[in-house]
mmCIF file of C-alpha atoms in Angstrom:
data_model
loop_
_atom_site.group_PDB
_atom_site.id
_atom_site.type_symbol
_atom_site.label_atom_id
_atom_site.label_comp_id
_atom_site.label_asym_id
_atom_site.label_seq_id
_atom_site.Cartn_x
_atom_site.Cartn_y
_atom_site.Cartn_z
ATOM 1 C CA MET H 28 57.934 -40.417 -91.638
ATOM 2 C CA THR H 29 56.964 -40.892 -95.343
ATOM 3 C CA LEU H 30 60.637 -41.513 -96.114
ATOM 4 C CA GLU H 31 60.670 -44.300 -93.540
ATOM 5 C CA LYS H 32 57.485 -45.990 -94.840
ATOM 6 C CA VAL H 33 58.685 -45.668 -98.444
ATOM 7 C CA THR H 34 62.072 -47.101 -97.549
ATOM 8 C CA ASN H 35 60.670 -49.987 -95.727
ATOM 9 C CA LEU H 36 58.245 -50.873 -98.557
ATOM 10 C CA ILE H 37 61.071 -50.746 -101.072
ATOM 11 C CA ALA H 38 63.285 -52.813 -98.849
ATOM 12 C CA GLU H 39 60.568 -55.449 -98.455
ATOM 13 C CA LYS H 40 59.903 -55.588 -102.180
ATOM 14 C CA LYS H 41 63.562 -56.084 -103.172
ATOM 15 C CA GLU H 42 64.732 -57.783 -99.976
ATOM 16 C CA LEU H 43 67.187 -54.997 -99.245
ATOM 17 C CA ASN H 44 68.554 -53.540 -96.081
ATOM 18 C CA PRO H 45 66.565 -50.424 -95.379
ATOM 19 C CA ALA H 46 69.712 -48.789 -93.983
ATOM 20 C CA GLU H 47 71.203 -48.806 -97.448
ATOM 21 C CA ILE H 48 68.319 -46.868 -99.006
ATOM 22 C CA THR H 49 68.507 -43.083 -98.951
ATOM 23 C CA ALA H 50 66.458 -40.283 -100.430
ATOM 24 C CA ALA H 51 69.112 -39.971 -103.127
ATOM 25 C CA SER H 52 68.997 -43.645 -104.120
ATOM 26 C CA THR H 53 67.645 -43.976 -107.616
ATOM 27 C CA LEU H 54 64.961 -46.665 -108.238
ATOM 28 C CA GLU H 55 67.174 -48.002 -111.019
ATOM 29 C CA SER H 56 70.130 -48.517 -108.665
ATOM 30 C CA LEU H 57 67.809 -50.437 -106.323
ATOM 31 C CA GLY H 58 66.896 -52.843 -109.062
ATOM 32 C CA PHE H 59 63.585 -51.543 -110.227
ATOM 33 C CA ASP H 60 62.933 -51.610 -113.928
ATOM 34 C CA SER H 61 59.981 -49.804 -115.448
ATOM 35 C CA LEU H 62 57.519 -52.677 -114.750
ATOM 36 C CA ASP H 63 58.705 -53.069 -111.167
ATOM 37 C CA THR H 64 58.218 -49.276 -110.753
ATOM 38 C CA VAL H 65 54.527 -49.616 -111.822
ATOM 39 C CA GLU H 66 54.007 -52.296 -109.178
ATOM 40 C CA LEU H 67 55.779 -50.230 -106.531
ATOM 41 C CA ILE H 68 53.692 -47.186 -107.278
ATOM 42 C CA MET H 69 50.546 -49.249 -106.973
ATOM 43 C CA ALA H 70 51.712 -50.548 -103.631
ATOM 44 C CA PHE H 71 52.250 -46.919 -102.415
ATOM 45 C CA GLU H 72 48.765 -45.912 -103.659
ATOM 46 C CA GLU H 73 47.271 -48.676 -101.527
ATOM 47 C CA GLU H 74 49.416 -47.875 -98.511
ATOM 48 C CA PHE H 75 48.778 -44.096 -98.587
ATOM 49 C CA GLY H 76 45.275 -44.027 -100.100
ATOM 50 C CA ILE H 77 46.338 -41.845 -103.003
ATOM 51 C CA THR H 78 46.466 -41.941 -106.810
ATOM 52 C CA ILE H 79 49.783 -41.397 -108.488
ATOM 53 C CA GLU H 80 50.252 -40.517 -112.086
ATOM 54 C CA ALA H 81 53.326 -42.524 -113.055
ATOM 55 C CA ASP H 82 55.803 -40.581 -115.145
ATOM 56 C CA GLU H 83 59.459 -40.470 -116.138
ATOM 57 C CA THR H 84 60.274 -37.685 -113.617
ATOM 58 C CA LEU H 85 60.167 -40.267 -110.777
ATOM 59 C CA GLN H 86 63.740 -41.285 -110.477
ATOM 60 C CA THR H 87 64.848 -41.278 -106.850
ATOM 61 C CA VAL H 88 63.351 -42.331 -103.516
ATOM 62 C CA GLY H 89 63.338 -38.644 -102.614
ATOM 63 C CA ASP H 90 61.189 -37.842 -105.751
ATOM 64 C CA LEU H 91 58.600 -40.472 -104.645
ATOM 65 C CA VAL H 92 58.619 -39.166 -101.030
ATOM 66 C CA SER H 93 57.977 -35.581 -102.079
ATOM 67 C CA LEU H 94 55.217 -36.633 -104.532
ATOM 68 C CA ILE H 95 53.518 -38.735 -101.816
ATOM 69 C CA ASN H 96 53.818 -35.905 -99.362
ATOM 70 C CA SER H 97 52.279 -33.382 -101.747
ATOM 71 C CA LEU H 98 49.409 -35.853 -102.419
ATOM 72 C CA THR H 99 48.659 -36.562 -98.712
ATOM 73 C CA ALA H 100 49.108 -32.990 -97.557
ATOM 74 C CA MET Z 26 33.271 -67.971 -133.854
ATOM 75 C CA LYS Z 27 31.935 -64.972 -131.910
ATOM 76 C CA THR Z 28 33.178 -63.774 -128.547
ATOM 77 C CA ILE Z 29 32.330 -60.758 -126.386
ATOM 78 C CA LEU Z 30 35.056 -58.851 -128.263
ATOM 79 C CA CYS Z 31 33.069 -58.975 -131.488
ATOM 80 C CA GLU Z 32 30.077 -57.468 -129.802
ATOM 81 C CA LEU Z 33 32.193 -54.825 -128.059
ATOM 82 C CA LEU Z 34 33.930 -53.610 -131.245
ATOM 83 C CA GLY Z 35 31.426 -54.441 -133.937
ATOM 84 C CA ILE Z 36 33.717 -56.915 -135.687
ATOM 85 C CA GLU Z 37 32.963 -60.307 -137.112
ATOM 86 C CA TYR Z 38 35.997 -62.292 -136.024
ATOM 87 C CA PRO Z 39 37.775 -61.753 -132.683
ATOM 88 C CA ILE Z 40 41.082 -60.990 -134.306
ATOM 89 C CA PHE Z 41 43.295 -57.940 -134.557
ATOM 90 C CA GLN Z 42 46.093 -57.432 -137.044
ATOM 91 C CA GLY Z 43 49.000 -56.098 -134.960
ATOM 92 C CA GLY Z 44 50.189 -52.532 -135.443
ATOM 93 C CA MET Z 45 53.624 -53.006 -137.005
ATOM 94 C CA ALA Z 46 55.767 -49.813 -137.638
ATOM 95 C CA TRP Z 47 56.373 -49.133 -141.324
ATOM 96 C CA VAL Z 48 54.338 -52.272 -142.155
ATOM 97 C CA SER Z 49 50.728 -51.775 -141.031
ATOM 98 C CA ASP Z 50 49.504 -49.138 -143.510
ATOM 99 C CA TYR Z 51 45.942 -48.493 -144.948
ATOM 100 C CA SER Z 52 46.309 -51.273 -147.478
ATOM 101 C CA LEU Z 53 46.671 -54.030 -144.859
ATOM 102 C CA ALA Z 54 44.456 -52.447 -142.206
ATOM 103 C CA ALA Z 55 41.529 -51.886 -144.638
ATOM 104 C CA ALA Z 56 41.817 -55.469 -145.938
ATOM 105 C CA VAL Z 57 41.743 -56.888 -142.485
ATOM 106 C CA SER Z 58 38.767 -54.748 -141.377
ATOM 107 C CA GLU Z 59 36.880 -55.581 -144.634
ATOM 108 C CA ALA Z 60 37.442 -59.285 -143.903
ATOM 109 C CA GLY Z 61 35.800 -58.962 -140.527
ATOM 110 C CA GLY Z 62 38.832 -58.539 -138.233
ATOM 111 C CA LEU Z 63 40.153 -55.369 -136.754
ATOM 112 C CA GLY Z 64 42.715 -53.740 -139.063
ATOM 113 C CA ILE Z 65 45.206 -51.526 -137.297
ATOM 114 C CA ILE Z 66 47.289 -48.688 -138.762
ATOM 115 C CA SER Z 67 50.626 -48.253 -137.064
ATOM 116 C CA ALA Z 68 51.717 -44.727 -136.186
ATOM 117 C CA GLY Z 69 55.207 -45.963 -135.395
ATOM 118 C CA SER Z 70 57.595 -43.039 -135.281
ATOM 119 C CA ALA Z 71 55.810 -41.125 -138.159
ATOM 120 C CA PRO Z 72 54.445 -37.616 -137.903
ATOM 121 C CA ALA Z 73 50.790 -36.864 -137.527
ATOM 122 C CA ASP Z 74 50.243 -35.875 -141.236
ATOM 123 C CA TYR Z 75 51.248 -39.405 -142.399
ATOM 124 C CA VAL Z 76 48.870 -41.010 -139.853
ATOM 125 C CA ARG Z 77 46.004 -38.650 -140.869
ATOM 126 C CA GLU Z 78 46.437 -39.667 -144.459
ATOM 127 C CA GLN Z 79 46.455 -43.370 -143.462
ATOM 128 C CA ILE Z 80 43.234 -42.902 -141.557
ATOM 129 C CA ARG Z 81 41.556 -41.152 -144.487
ATOM 130 C CA GLN Z 82 42.702 -43.801 -146.980
ATOM 131 C CA THR Z 83 41.443 -46.570 -144.660
ATOM 132 C CA ARG Z 84 38.087 -44.819 -144.301
ATOM 133 C CA ALA Z 85 37.895 -44.613 -148.147
ATOM 134 C CA ARG Z 86 38.301 -48.364 -148.393
ATOM 135 C CA THR Z 87 36.039 -49.652 -145.556
ATOM 136 C CA ASN Z 88 33.123 -48.587 -143.457
ATOM 137 C CA LYS Z 89 34.067 -51.137 -140.813
ATOM 138 C CA PRO Z 90 35.836 -50.488 -137.554
ATOM 139 C CA PHE Z 91 39.662 -50.073 -137.521
ATOM 140 C CA GLY Z 92 42.277 -49.007 -135.113
ATOM 141 C CA VAL Z 93 45.440 -46.914 -134.862
ATOM 142 C CA ASN Z 94 48.412 -48.263 -132.873
ATOM 143 C CA ILE Z 95 50.409 -45.488 -131.084
ATOM 144 C CA MET Z 96 53.962 -46.177 -130.022
ATOM 145 C CA MET Z 97 54.371 -44.199 -126.822
ATOM 146 C CA MET Z 98 58.095 -43.607 -127.412
ATOM 147 C CA SER Z 99 57.386 -41.831 -130.714
ATOM 148 C CA PRO Z 100 58.794 -38.286 -130.937
ATOM 149 C CA PHE Z 101 55.283 -37.354 -132.317
ATOM 150 C CA VAL Z 102 53.229 -39.012 -129.631
ATOM 151 C CA GLU Z 103 51.587 -35.725 -128.449
ATOM 152 C CA GLU Z 104 50.390 -34.729 -131.889
ATOM 153 C CA ILE Z 105 49.208 -38.260 -132.764
ATOM 154 C CA ALA Z 106 47.334 -38.539 -129.476
ATOM 155 C CA ALA Z 107 45.542 -35.377 -130.357
ATOM 156 C CA LEU Z 108 44.943 -36.439 -133.962
ATOM 157 C CA VAL Z 109 43.155 -39.727 -133.084
ATOM 158 C CA ALA Z 110 40.791 -37.903 -130.749
ATOM 159 C CA GLU Z 111 40.040 -35.300 -133.458
ATOM 160 C CA GLU Z 112 39.486 -38.093 -136.055
ATOM 161 C CA LYS Z 113 37.524 -40.076 -133.580
ATOM 162 C CA VAL Z 114 39.044 -43.301 -134.741
ATOM 163 C CA PRO Z 115 37.083 -46.379 -133.510
ATOM 164 C CA VAL Z 116 39.929 -48.056 -131.588
ATOM 165 C CA VAL Z 117 43.327 -47.036 -130.284
ATOM 166 C CA THR Z 118 45.961 -49.604 -129.293
ATOM 167 C CA THR Z 119 49.154 -48.542 -127.580
ATOM 168 C CA GLY Z 120 52.584 -50.020 -127.057
ATOM 169 C CA ALA Z 121 56.057 -49.223 -125.744
ATOM 170 C CA GLY Z 122 54.992 -47.254 -122.673
ATOM 171 C CA LEU Z 123 52.129 -46.094 -120.529
ATOM 172 C CA PRO Z 124 49.217 -44.415 -122.286
ATOM 173 C CA THR Z 125 47.348 -43.396 -119.118
ATOM 174 C CA LYS Z 126 47.900 -39.655 -119.470
ATOM 175 C CA TYR Z 127 46.096 -39.552 -122.898
ATOM 176 C CA MET Z 128 43.310 -42.018 -122.077
ATOM 177 C CA LYS Z 129 40.842 -39.561 -120.703
ATOM 178 C CA ALA Z 130 40.829 -37.505 -123.865
ATOM 179 C CA TRP Z 131 40.596 -40.598 -126.063
ATOM 180 C CA LEU Z 132 37.657 -42.111 -124.070
ATOM 181 C CA ALA Z 133 35.905 -38.764 -124.069
ATOM 182 C CA ALA Z 134 36.183 -38.833 -127.902
ATOM 183 C CA GLY Z 135 34.337 -42.174 -127.812
ATOM 184 C CA ILE Z 136 37.452 -44.155 -128.733
ATOM 185 C CA LYS Z 137 37.848 -47.722 -127.448
ATOM 186 C CA VAL Z 138 41.271 -47.835 -125.823
ATOM 187 C CA ILE Z 139 43.096 -51.198 -125.803
ATOM 188 C CA PRO Z 140 46.712 -50.999 -124.545
ATOM 189 C CA VAL Z 141 49.302 -53.713 -125.054
ATOM 190 C CA VAL Z 142 50.367 -54.853 -121.536
ATOM 191 C CA PRO Z 143 53.571 -56.669 -120.647
ATOM 192 C CA SER Z 144 52.670 -57.342 -116.945
ATOM 193 C CA THR Z 145 49.686 -57.597 -114.548
ATOM 194 C CA GLY Z 146 50.666 -54.313 -112.938
ATOM 195 C CA VAL Z 147 50.405 -52.429 -116.192
ATOM 196 C CA ALA Z 148 47.125 -54.207 -116.934
ATOM 197 C CA LYS Z 149 45.600 -53.081 -113.606
ATOM 198 C CA LEU Z 150 46.832 -49.522 -114.098
ATOM 199 C CA VAL Z 151 45.260 -49.145 -117.520
ATOM 200 C CA GLN Z 152 42.013 -50.817 -116.237
ATOM 201 C CA ARG Z 153 41.826 -48.097 -113.571
ATOM 202 C CA ALA Z 154 42.351 -45.486 -116.308
ATOM 203 C CA GLY Z 155 39.325 -46.787 -118.180
ATOM 204 C CA ALA Z 156 40.747 -49.218 -120.779
ATOM 205 C CA THR Z 157 38.135 -51.064 -122.856
ATOM 206 C CA ALA Z 158 40.300 -54.206 -123.065
ATOM 207 C CA VAL Z 159 43.966 -55.209 -122.890
ATOM 208 C CA ILE Z 160 46.288 -57.023 -125.287
ATOM 209 C CA ALA Z 161 48.606 -59.382 -123.345
ATOM 210 C CA GLU Z 162 51.555 -59.786 -125.656
ATOM 211 C CA GLY Z 163 54.233 -62.364 -124.947
ATOM 212 C CA GLY Z 164 57.856 -62.330 -125.986
ATOM 213 C CA GLU Z 165 57.310 -64.792 -128.870
ATOM 214 C CA SER Z 166 56.162 -61.907 -130.976
ATOM 215 C CA GLY Z 167 58.304 -59.903 -133.349
ATOM 216 C CA GLY Z 168 59.572 -56.403 -132.881
ATOM 217 C CA HIS Z 169 59.768 -54.856 -129.344
ATOM 218 C CA ILE Z 170 59.035 -57.587 -126.750
ATOM 219 C CA GLY Z 171 58.510 -57.901 -122.999
ATOM 220 C CA GLU Z 172 59.969 -60.392 -120.667
ATOM 221 C CA LEU Z 173 57.090 -62.697 -120.128
ATOM 222 C CA ASN Z 174 55.896 -65.251 -122.713
ATOM 223 C CA THR Z 175 52.306 -65.660 -123.894
ATOM 224 C CA MET Z 176 51.589 -68.985 -122.126
ATOM 225 C CA ALA Z 177 52.550 -67.458 -118.754
ATOM 226 C CA LEU Z 178 51.348 -63.921 -119.296
ATOM 227 C CA VAL Z 179 47.784 -64.352 -120.675
ATOM 228 C CA PRO Z 180 46.266 -66.318 -117.841
ATOM 229 C CA GLN Z 181 47.823 -64.040 -115.221
ATOM 230 C CA VAL Z 182 46.509 -60.977 -116.908
ATOM 231 C CA CYS Z 183 43.087 -62.591 -117.228
ATOM 232 C CA ASP Z 184 43.167 -63.137 -113.440
ATOM 233 C CA ALA Z 185 44.342 -59.614 -112.719
ATOM 234 C CA VAL Z 186 41.785 -57.560 -114.524
ATOM 235 C CA GLN Z 187 38.026 -57.709 -115.166
ATOM 236 C CA LEU Z 188 38.411 -56.674 -118.821
ATOM 237 C CA PRO Z 189 38.406 -58.624 -122.105
ATOM 238 C CA VAL Z 190 41.948 -59.915 -122.826
ATOM 239 C CA ILE Z 191 43.414 -60.221 -126.287
ATOM 240 C CA ALA Z 192 46.326 -62.694 -126.545
ATOM 241 C CA ALA Z 193 49.336 -61.849 -128.741
ATOM 242 C CA GLY Z 194 52.700 -63.395 -129.397
ATOM 243 C CA GLY Z 195 53.328 -66.813 -130.873
ATOM 244 C CA ILE Z 196 49.929 -67.172 -132.571
ATOM 245 C CA GLY Z 197 50.435 -68.270 -136.161
ATOM 246 C CA ASP Z 198 47.576 -70.676 -137.053
ATOM 247 C CA GLY Z 199 44.211 -72.053 -135.762
ATOM 248 C CA ARG Z 200 45.968 -74.166 -132.993
ATOM 249 C CA GLY Z 201 47.435 -70.937 -131.568
ATOM 250 C CA VAL Z 202 44.054 -69.199 -131.731
ATOM 251 C CA ALA Z 203 42.376 -72.124 -129.884
ATOM 252 C CA ALA Z 204 45.180 -72.191 -127.291
ATOM 253 C CA ALA Z 205 44.759 -68.489 -126.675
ATOM 254 C CA PHE Z 206 41.032 -68.887 -125.900
ATOM 255 C CA MET Z 207 41.870 -71.727 -123.625
ATOM 256 C CA LEU Z 208 44.172 -69.480 -121.606
ATOM 257 C CA GLY Z 209 41.281 -67.104 -121.029
ATOM 258 C CA ALA Z 210 41.559 -64.642 -123.918
ATOM 259 C CA CYS Z 211 38.498 -63.617 -125.902
ATOM 260 C CA GLY Z 212 40.479 -62.497 -128.901
ATOM 261 C CA VAL Z 213 43.851 -62.757 -130.601
ATOM 262 C CA GLN Z 214 46.266 -60.382 -132.252
ATOM 263 C CA LEU Z 215 48.601 -61.635 -135.042
ATOM 264 C CA GLY Z 216 51.420 -59.718 -136.661
ATOM 265 C CA THR Z 217 53.793 -62.045 -138.413
ATOM 266 C CA ARG Z 218 51.096 -63.958 -140.237
ATOM 267 C CA PHE Z 219 49.807 -60.820 -141.787
ATOM 268 C CA LEU Z 220 53.255 -59.827 -143.056
ATOM 269 C CA VAL Z 221 52.632 -62.225 -145.916
ATOM 270 C CA ALA Z 222 48.998 -61.109 -146.575
ATOM 271 C CA LYS Z 223 48.571 -60.215 -150.293
ATOM 272 C CA GLU Z 224 47.510 -56.765 -149.159
ATOM 273 C CA CYS Z 225 50.685 -56.158 -147.045
ATOM 274 C CA THR Z 226 52.843 -53.773 -148.946
ATOM 275 C CA ILE Z 227 56.282 -54.677 -147.518
ATOM 276 C CA HIS Z 228 59.203 -55.457 -149.850
ATOM 277 C CA GLU Z 229 59.025 -58.863 -151.636
ATOM 278 C CA ILE Z 230 62.411 -59.844 -150.046
ATOM 279 C CA TYR Z 231 60.843 -59.414 -146.586
ATOM 280 C CA LYS Z 232 57.917 -61.720 -147.455
ATOM 281 C CA LYS Z 233 60.260 -64.298 -149.000
ATOM 282 C CA LYS Z 234 62.343 -64.387 -145.824
ATOM 283 C CA ILE Z 235 59.291 -64.890 -143.636
ATOM 284 C CA LEU Z 236 58.056 -67.690 -145.869
ATOM 285 C CA ALA Z 237 61.415 -69.395 -145.888
ATOM 286 C CA ALA Z 238 61.978 -68.944 -142.144
ATOM 287 C CA GLY Z 239 62.099 -72.043 -139.837
ATOM 288 C CA ASP Z 240 61.602 -72.360 -136.084
ATOM 289 C CA ILE Z 241 65.079 -71.079 -135.073
ATOM 290 C CA ALA Z 242 65.141 -68.209 -137.643
ATOM 291 C CA THR Z 243 64.616 -65.416 -135.058
ATOM 292 C CA MET Z 244 66.814 -63.896 -132.358
ATOM 293 C CA THR Z 245 66.563 -61.110 -129.825
ATOM 294 C CA THR Z 246 68.891 -58.057 -129.773
ATOM 295 C CA GLY Z 247 68.821 -54.857 -127.831
ATOM 296 C CA ARG Z 248 68.638 -56.336 -124.258
ATOM 297 C CA ARG Z 249 71.454 -53.945 -123.269
ATOM 298 C CA LEU Z 250 69.312 -51.033 -124.386
ATOM 299 C CA GLY Z 251 66.489 -52.100 -122.100
ATOM 300 C CA HIS Z 252 64.071 -52.568 -125.136
ATOM 301 C CA PRO Z 253 64.766 -55.941 -126.756
ATOM 302 C CA VAL Z 254 63.641 -56.636 -130.313
ATOM 303 C CA ARG Z 255 62.965 -59.978 -132.061
ATOM 304 C CA ALA Z 256 63.874 -60.193 -135.689
ATOM 305 C CA LEU Z 257 64.988 -62.692 -138.232
ATOM 306 C CA LYS Z 258 68.674 -63.539 -137.930
ATOM 307 C CA SER Z 259 70.597 -61.542 -140.540
ATOM 308 C CA PRO Z 260 73.929 -59.822 -141.094
ATOM 309 C CA PHE Z 261 72.430 -56.860 -139.269
ATOM 310 C CA THR Z 262 71.228 -58.696 -136.129
ATOM 311 C CA HIS Z 263 74.579 -60.550 -135.892
ATOM 312 C CA GLN Z 264 76.502 -57.261 -136.048
ATOM 313 C CA PHE Z 265 74.105 -55.654 -133.562
ATOM 314 C CA LEU Z 266 74.697 -58.538 -131.122
ATOM 315 C CA LYS Z 267 78.469 -58.108 -131.587
ATOM 316 C CA ASN Z 268 78.261 -54.385 -130.975
ATOM 317 C CA GLU Z 269 76.108 -55.036 -127.851
ATOM 318 C CA MET Z 270 78.858 -57.256 -126.409
ATOM 319 C CA GLN Z 271 81.495 -54.557 -126.861
ATOM 320 C CA SER Z 272 81.548 -52.675 -123.646
ATOM 321 C CA ASP Z 273 83.281 -49.639 -125.215
ATOM 322 C CA MET Z 274 80.232 -49.113 -127.475
ATOM 323 C CA SER Z 275 78.002 -46.536 -125.835
ATOM 324 C CA LEU Z 276 74.269 -46.861 -125.624
ATOM 325 C CA GLU Z 277 73.983 -43.858 -127.927
ATOM 326 C CA GLU Z 278 76.189 -45.493 -130.508
ATOM 327 C CA LEU Z 279 74.215 -48.740 -130.257
ATOM 328 C CA GLU Z 280 70.894 -46.819 -130.742
ATOM 329 C CA ALA Z 281 72.407 -45.008 -133.764
ATOM 330 C CA PHE Z 282 73.484 -48.301 -135.298
ATOM 331 C CA GLY Z 283 69.882 -49.619 -135.032
ATOM 332 C CA ALA Z 284 68.233 -46.484 -136.352
ATOM 333 C CA GLY Z 285 66.523 -46.905 -139.758
ATOM 334 C CA ALA Z 286 67.155 -50.657 -139.941
ATOM 335 C CA LEU Z 287 63.423 -51.604 -139.887
ATOM 336 C CA ARG Z 288 62.643 -49.102 -142.658
ATOM 337 C CA ARG Z 289 65.527 -50.470 -144.787
ATOM 338 C CA ALA Z 290 63.978 -53.985 -144.376
ATOM 339 C CA VAL Z 291 60.406 -53.008 -145.145
ATOM 340 C CA LYS Z 292 60.934 -50.411 -147.896
ATOM 341 C CA GLU Z 293 64.143 -51.629 -149.601
ATOM 342 C CA GLY Z 294 64.402 -55.244 -148.701
ATOM 343 C CA ASP Z 295 68.030 -54.489 -147.685
ATOM 344 C CA GLU Z 296 69.273 -58.046 -146.715
ATOM 345 C CA LYS Z 297 72.556 -56.689 -145.345
ATOM 346 C CA ASN Z 298 71.558 -53.635 -143.314
ATOM 347 C CA GLY Z 299 67.850 -54.193 -142.723
ATOM 348 C CA CYS Z 300 66.194 -55.452 -139.578
ATOM 349 C CA PHE Z 301 63.479 -57.890 -140.547
ATOM 350 C CA MET Z 302 61.362 -57.976 -137.376
ATOM 351 C CA ALA Z 303 59.318 -61.129 -137.024
ATOM 352 C CA GLY Z 304 57.860 -63.501 -134.414
ATOM 353 C CA GLN Z 305 58.810 -67.036 -133.461
ATOM 354 C CA ILE Z 306 55.953 -68.435 -135.497
ATOM 355 C CA SER Z 307 57.609 -67.365 -138.752
ATOM 356 C CA GLY Z 308 58.321 -71.036 -139.314
ATOM 357 C CA LEU Z 309 54.558 -71.769 -139.423
ATOM 358 C CA VAL Z 310 53.926 -69.135 -142.050
ATOM 359 C CA ASN Z 311 54.375 -70.694 -145.428
ATOM 360 C CA LYS Z 312 51.926 -69.186 -147.769
ATOM 361 C CA GLU Z 313 50.991 -65.712 -149.116
ATOM 362 C CA GLN Z 314 47.217 -65.246 -148.940
ATOM 363 C CA PRO Z 315 44.612 -62.574 -148.948
ATOM 364 C CA ALA Z 316 43.835 -61.319 -145.419
ATOM 365 C CA LYS Z 317 40.291 -62.700 -145.739
ATOM 366 C CA GLU Z 318 41.546 -66.134 -146.480
ATOM 367 C CA ILE Z 319 44.051 -65.971 -143.537
ATOM 368 C CA ILE Z 320 41.296 -64.990 -141.132
ATOM 369 C CA GLU Z 321 38.742 -67.592 -142.369
ATOM 370 C CA GLU Z 322 41.355 -70.327 -142.245
ATOM 371 C CA LEU Z 323 42.463 -69.430 -138.688
ATOM 372 C CA PHE Z 324 38.997 -69.676 -137.288
ATOM 373 C CA ALA Z 325 37.987 -72.811 -139.241
ATOM 374 C CA GLU Z 326 41.109 -74.489 -137.942
ATOM 375 C CA ALA Z 327 40.468 -73.237 -134.372
ATOM 376 C CA ALA Z 328 36.854 -74.496 -134.474
ATOM 377 C CA ALA Z 329 38.050 -77.946 -135.616
ATOM 378 C CA ARG Z 330 40.432 -78.038 -132.665
ATOM 379 C CA PHE Z 331 37.694 -77.236 -130.264
ATOM 380 C CA LYS Z 332 35.441 -79.900 -131.658
ATOM 381 C CA GLU Z 333 38.244 -82.457 -131.474
ATOM 382 C CA ALA Z 334 39.191 -81.514 -127.973
ATOM 383 C CA ALA Z 335 35.549 -81.779 -126.766
ATOM 384 C CA THR Z 336 35.675 -85.513 -127.703
ATOM 385 C CA TRP Z 337 38.436 -86.074 -125.066
ATOM 386 C CA VAL Z 338 36.068 -85.111 -122.274
ATOM 387 C CA LYS Z 339 34.073 -88.013 -120.924
#
């Protein structure tokens, strides 16, 4: 559920095909540099009504999904 | 010329002297603060003991507010973050990364926190974390640079946050100061101009190079590493660019080639192996002057510009 929402938002931001994004995809491979990542995280905060502390451990779509899940649980 | 920034920080002129690694020591910072601007000590990649000594020496020379610039990529960032809180320095500026995880402790110590931001997203993030103001620094500046340039970045940051914005990058004289205010900034930060302040302790050769530089004297290297650097063209920057183009040169080898190059420029004036970081306005900087004279001249020129511009409006 979260994965789907996250995937769709990423796909929208970078005009990608959602089917090509998996939990193992790294943000870097999807074309996100550090500044893009800040924007992305802020979009997720708005979407899920949470506050995310951005740090370097966030590398893959899966990392983001588990973090969001832990914050919305 | 007073703006809200002067009131906020207790300074006379709304100007910061940029935190430049190896360059911005107590001599320069104290002179700028004494002259009514905000002098800033650079922590760079130095250990906390060095920074503590710089803070003490600055305090011994001025009772006016000053700042410490913390480079978030420094190997000593944790201990320096703790040190500034312990010393309760008046202002902390940050660069090269997100300072958000340290901001609570700094704000609790009464420190005014003013991060350098390269985008509106980062500006919003630090506003949420309690930033006092932000420095919008464009890619005209020297040293590590972002993608956006000052003319485009400053008004967008001004629109994105409800904080005072300080403009940096490409400001070298009173015209630049006036332009920054027109873009919505209420203060300016200058680095390159202060490289040739009398109180700046860099090697004479570094100063000579800045004074001699023209408009096309700088170039950018390090894009492949993801953190580009603007510096004066030199044997070092040309070799760096060549290495960067060589696909068989690993990122680690490239980093190793660049290590220590700024120190060699600042401390030794090493024309062959030094990296003389400088902004695009180097061509406008033609005179070594005391910091006080630089600041007074900048604002006198800016005021003249404003008066002249006002006559164009019917």
